[in-house]
Amino acid sequence: MAIILGLESSCDETAAAIVRSDRTILAHALAGQEDHHRAFGGVVPEIAARAHAELMTPLVQAALADAGMTLDDIDAIAATAGPGLIGGVMVGLVTAKALAMATGKPLIAVNHLEGHALSPRLVDADLAFPYLLLLVSGGHCQLLRVNGVGDYNRLATTIDDAVGEAFDKTAKILGLGFPGGPAVERAAANGNAGAVPLPRPLKGADEPHFSFAGLKSAVLRAHETGQYRVEDIAASFQQAVVDCLLDRLRYSVDRMESLPALVVAGGVAANEAIRTMLADFATARGMRFVAPPLWLCTDNGAMIAWAGAERFAAGLTDGLDFVARPRWPLDPNAAPARGAGVKA
Ligand code: KG4
Ligand code: ZN
């Protein structure tokens, strides 16, 4: 059995975790950086990179201490090598390279999106390939066919904003603070989802992709009228997101061979309304629904260690010359989607 140390630093969470290939999470240490970025209403890349540099080594030490281990017990060192804020990615990757070089253990360069994509398999031993994955995070909104480790077909992506980005911008417009997703969900719990007329971008469109930019603009316009309660706008926005995701999911599922499981991953997968809609959809289509626990949805080290474990088991390790990648699509062969701000 292999024991993998995994490091994550692609956005505003610094994390280190130790996972064994039998799915045992031996330790996971995480430090959020909300306090560093709150005053700016969003993640400031340079501040994030500096915070990662300060936090990473103590977190690795904490994870080893929690597991009662030393580096001698580790079989390979995995780190997010992209995509993400490049300064932060470099901190985690360089730390992993230094540890790999000092110990002579292999390095595994993990695609952050693969970390999210494989995370459900860390908690569900029965989840076999292939499965249908809705990946919804701060930077991405994609529907993927997960064929195996390192093997993905991108079925759909957003042509403008990512869904988490739409949550974050809505929170900012409504003055709900940062980070935005959980704040919008909390406000929505006290609101009327039918109170504010908002669009459902691309609903019914004869293409598979997602779009959220128009929804965000509509939230701004609704808020500026001064007619609506913040809670009602939040609830109406969340309902619009649920409706769009469902419509787009239905479009793709109607046009592909049936897969045994529908899986959701990424930070937005922490949203209860979205999880409920997906669970209902899966049931209606005779698919099993798998969603990681909330802490495993948002960025963390365990998902990187687990992706490292999967890659290690497949014999996939990387050289110390691996270069951090700001952009790194899971499916390099996907046809480009229209739209200026396409998130690969
Ligand atoms: O996967 P993640 O932690 O980082 C990225 O790789 O982007 O996702 C962060 C995103 C943020 O946009 C955050 O607002 C959103 O996930 N998020 C949520 C919730 N919790 C986090 N969005 C909606 N509802 C939530 N409960
Ligand atoms: Zn993420």
mmCIF file of N, CA and C in Angstrom, residues 55-99:
data_model
loop_
_atom_site.group_PDB
_atom_site.id
_atom_site.type_symbol
_atom_site.label_atom_id
_atom_site.label_comp_id
_atom_site.label_asym_id
_atom_site.label_seq_id
_atom_site.Cartn_x
_atom_site.Cartn_y
_atom_site.Cartn_z
ATOM 1 N N LEU A 55 2.675 29.485 4.925
ATOM 2 C CA LEU A 55 1.868 28.453 5.579
ATOM 3 C C LEU A 55 2.254 27.021 5.201
ATOM 4 N N MET A 56 2.835 26.832 4.033
ATOM 5 C CA MET A 56 2.973 25.467 3.511
ATOM 6 C C MET A 56 3.853 24.565 4.388
ATOM 7 N N THR A 57 5.035 25.049 4.753
ATOM 8 C CA THR A 57 5.927 24.177 5.533
ATOM 9 C C THR A 57 5.320 23.794 6.882
ATOM 10 N N PRO A 58 4.787 24.763 7.651
ATOM 11 C CA PRO A 58 4.137 24.359 8.915
ATOM 12 C C PRO A 58 2.992 23.363 8.712
ATOM 13 N N LEU A 59 2.265 23.487 7.594
ATOM 14 C CA LEU A 59 1.158 22.555 7.367
ATOM 15 C C LEU A 59 1.666 21.154 7.042
ATOM 16 N N VAL A 60 2.764 21.071 6.291
ATOM 17 C CA VAL A 60 3.358 19.756 6.021
ATOM 18 C C VAL A 60 3.807 19.128 7.345
ATOM 19 N N GLN A 61 4.436 19.945 8.196
ATOM 20 C CA GLN A 61 4.885 19.427 9.495
ATOM 21 C C GLN A 61 3.692 18.978 10.337
ATOM 22 N N ALA A 62 2.614 19.769 10.301
ATOM 23 C CA ALA A 62 1.422 19.415 11.080
ATOM 24 C C ALA A 62 0.808 18.110 10.585
ATOM 25 N N ALA A 63 0.760 17.947 9.261
ATOM 26 C CA ALA A 63 0.169 16.726 8.706
ATOM 27 C C ALA A 63 1.002 15.507 9.095
ATOM 28 N N LEU A 64 2.319 15.626 8.991
ATOM 29 C CA LEU A 64 3.185 14.507 9.381
ATOM 30 C C LEU A 64 3.010 14.179 10.869
ATOM 31 N N ALA A 65 2.942 15.238 11.700
ATOM 32 C CA ALA A 65 2.779 15.025 13.141
ATOM 33 C C ALA A 65 1.443 14.343 13.442
ATOM 34 N N ASP A 66 0.366 14.814 12.774
ATOM 35 C CA ASP A 66 -0.963 14.216 12.990
ATOM 36 C C ASP A 66 -0.972 12.738 12.622
ATOM 37 N N ALA A 67 -0.263 12.406 11.547
ATOM 38 C CA ALA A 67 -0.235 11.011 11.094
ATOM 39 C C ALA A 67 0.764 10.188 11.905
ATOM 40 N N GLY A 68 1.548 10.861 12.732
ATOM 41 C CA GLY A 68 2.584 10.166 13.494
ATOM 42 C C GLY A 68 3.653 9.605 12.572
ATOM 43 N N MET A 69 4.007 10.379 11.578
ATOM 44 C CA MET A 69 4.933 9.888 10.541
ATOM 45 C C MET A 69 6.072 10.868 10.321
ATOM 46 N N THR A 70 7.088 10.363 9.625
ATOM 47 C CA THR A 70 8.142 11.233 9.109
ATOM 48 C C THR A 70 8.142 11.073 7.590
ATOM 49 N N LEU A 71 8.964 11.861 6.918
ATOM 50 C CA LEU A 71 9.022 11.766 5.452
ATOM 51 C C LEU A 71 9.463 10.376 4.991
ATOM 52 N N ASP A 72 10.172 9.650 5.878
ATOM 53 C CA ASP A 72 10.597 8.288 5.529
ATOM 54 C C ASP A 72 9.407 7.378 5.241
ATOM 55 N N ASP A 73 8.267 7.667 5.879
ATOM 56 C CA ASP A 73 7.084 6.805 5.717
ATOM 57 C C ASP A 73 6.309 7.100 4.433
ATOM 58 N N ILE A 74 6.658 8.199 3.769
ATOM 59 C CA ILE A 74 5.911 8.637 2.585
ATOM 60 C C ILE A 74 6.503 7.970 1.340
ATOM 61 N N ASP A 75 5.616 7.498 0.430
ATOM 62 C CA ASP A 75 6.107 6.848 -0.784
ATOM 63 C C ASP A 75 6.268 7.797 -1.961
ATOM 64 N N ALA A 76 5.434 8.845 -2.008
ATOM 65 C CA ALA A 76 5.553 9.808 -3.113
ATOM 66 C C ALA A 76 4.946 11.129 -2.671
ATOM 67 N N ILE A 77 5.393 12.203 -3.326
ATOM 68 C CA ILE A 77 4.938 13.540 -2.950
ATOM 69 C C ILE A 77 4.205 14.160 -4.129
ATOM 70 N N ALA A 78 2.920 14.454 -3.905
ATOM 71 C CA ALA A 78 2.068 15.018 -4.953
ATOM 72 C C ALA A 78 1.782 16.477 -4.644
ATOM 73 N N ALA A 79 1.684 17.278 -5.685
ATOM 74 C CA ALA A 79 1.287 18.681 -5.489
ATOM 75 C C ALA A 79 0.488 19.141 -6.688
ATOM 76 N N THR A 80 -0.444 20.066 -6.441
ATOM 77 C CA THR A 80 -1.138 20.720 -7.546
ATOM 78 C C THR A 80 -0.103 21.452 -8.381
ATOM 79 N N ALA A 81 -0.078 21.170 -9.681
ATOM 80 C CA ALA A 81 0.882 21.817 -10.582
ATOM 81 C C ALA A 81 0.158 22.722 -11.578
ATOM 82 N N GLY A 82 -1.137 22.970 -11.360
ATOM 83 C CA GLY A 82 -1.962 23.826 -12.196
ATOM 84 C C GLY A 82 -3.331 23.177 -12.329
ATOM 85 N N PRO A 83 -4.328 23.792 -12.933
ATOM 86 C CA PRO A 83 -4.332 25.221 -13.236
ATOM 87 C C PRO A 83 -4.643 26.016 -11.983
ATOM 88 N N GLY A 84 -4.353 27.302 -12.012
ATOM 89 C CA GLY A 84 -4.647 28.133 -10.854
ATOM 90 C C GLY A 84 -3.821 29.402 -10.890
ATOM 91 N N LEU A 85 -3.837 30.120 -9.771
ATOM 92 C CA LEU A 85 -3.045 31.353 -9.658
ATOM 93 C C LEU A 85 -1.580 30.933 -9.605
ATOM 94 N N ILE A 86 -0.819 31.345 -10.595
ATOM 95 C CA ILE A 86 0.460 30.704 -10.855
ATOM 96 C C ILE A 86 1.457 30.868 -9.697
ATOM 97 N N GLY A 87 1.433 32.024 -9.017
ATOM 98 C CA GLY A 87 2.357 32.216 -7.897
ATOM 99 C C GLY A 87 2.112 31.194 -6.799
ATOM 100 N N GLY A 88 0.866 30.956 -6.513
ATOM 101 C CA GLY A 88 0.513 29.975 -5.485
ATOM 102 C C GLY A 88 0.852 28.564 -5.918
ATOM 103 N N VAL A 89 0.521 28.231 -7.165
ATOM 104 C CA VAL A 89 0.817 26.887 -7.675
ATOM 105 C C VAL A 89 2.311 26.614 -7.551
ATOM 106 N N MET A 90 3.117 27.626 -7.868
ATOM 107 C CA MET A 90 4.572 27.439 -7.819
ATOM 108 C C MET A 90 5.054 27.147 -6.406
ATOM 109 N N VAL A 91 4.430 27.761 -5.412
ATOM 110 C CA VAL A 91 4.842 27.527 -4.016
ATOM 111 C C VAL A 91 4.656 26.055 -3.649
ATOM 112 N N GLY A 92 3.485 25.505 -3.942
ATOM 113 C CA GLY A 92 3.224 24.109 -3.595
ATOM 114 C C GLY A 92 4.106 23.161 -4.391
ATOM 115 N N LEU A 93 4.249 23.457 -5.692
ATOM 116 C CA LEU A 93 5.025 22.565 -6.559
ATOM 117 C C LEU A 93 6.502 22.584 -6.179
ATOM 118 N N VAL A 94 7.018 23.775 -5.886
ATOM 119 C CA VAL A 94 8.439 23.882 -5.523
ATOM 120 C C VAL A 94 8.687 23.200 -4.165
ATOM 121 N N THR A 95 7.732 23.329 -3.262
ATOM 122 C CA THR A 95 7.866 22.634 -1.968
ATOM 123 C C THR A 95 7.928 21.126 -2.194
ATOM 124 N N ALA A 96 7.030 20.635 -3.049
ATOM 125 C CA ALA A 96 7.011 19.192 -3.333
ATOM 126 C C ALA A 96 8.300 18.748 -4.010
ATOM 127 N N LYS A 97 8.799 19.566 -4.934
ATOM 128 C CA LYS A 97 10.060 19.217 -5.612
ATOM 129 C C LYS A 97 11.209 19.159 -4.606
ATOM 130 N N ALA A 98 11.240 20.136 -3.698
ATOM 131 C CA ALA A 98 12.323 20.170 -2.707
ATOM 132 C C ALA A 98 12.264 18.925 -1.831
ATOM 133 N N LEU A 99 11.040 18.552 -1.399
ATOM 134 C CA LEU A 99 10.889 17.353 -0.560
ATOM 135 C C LEU A 99 11.274 16.102 -1.342
#
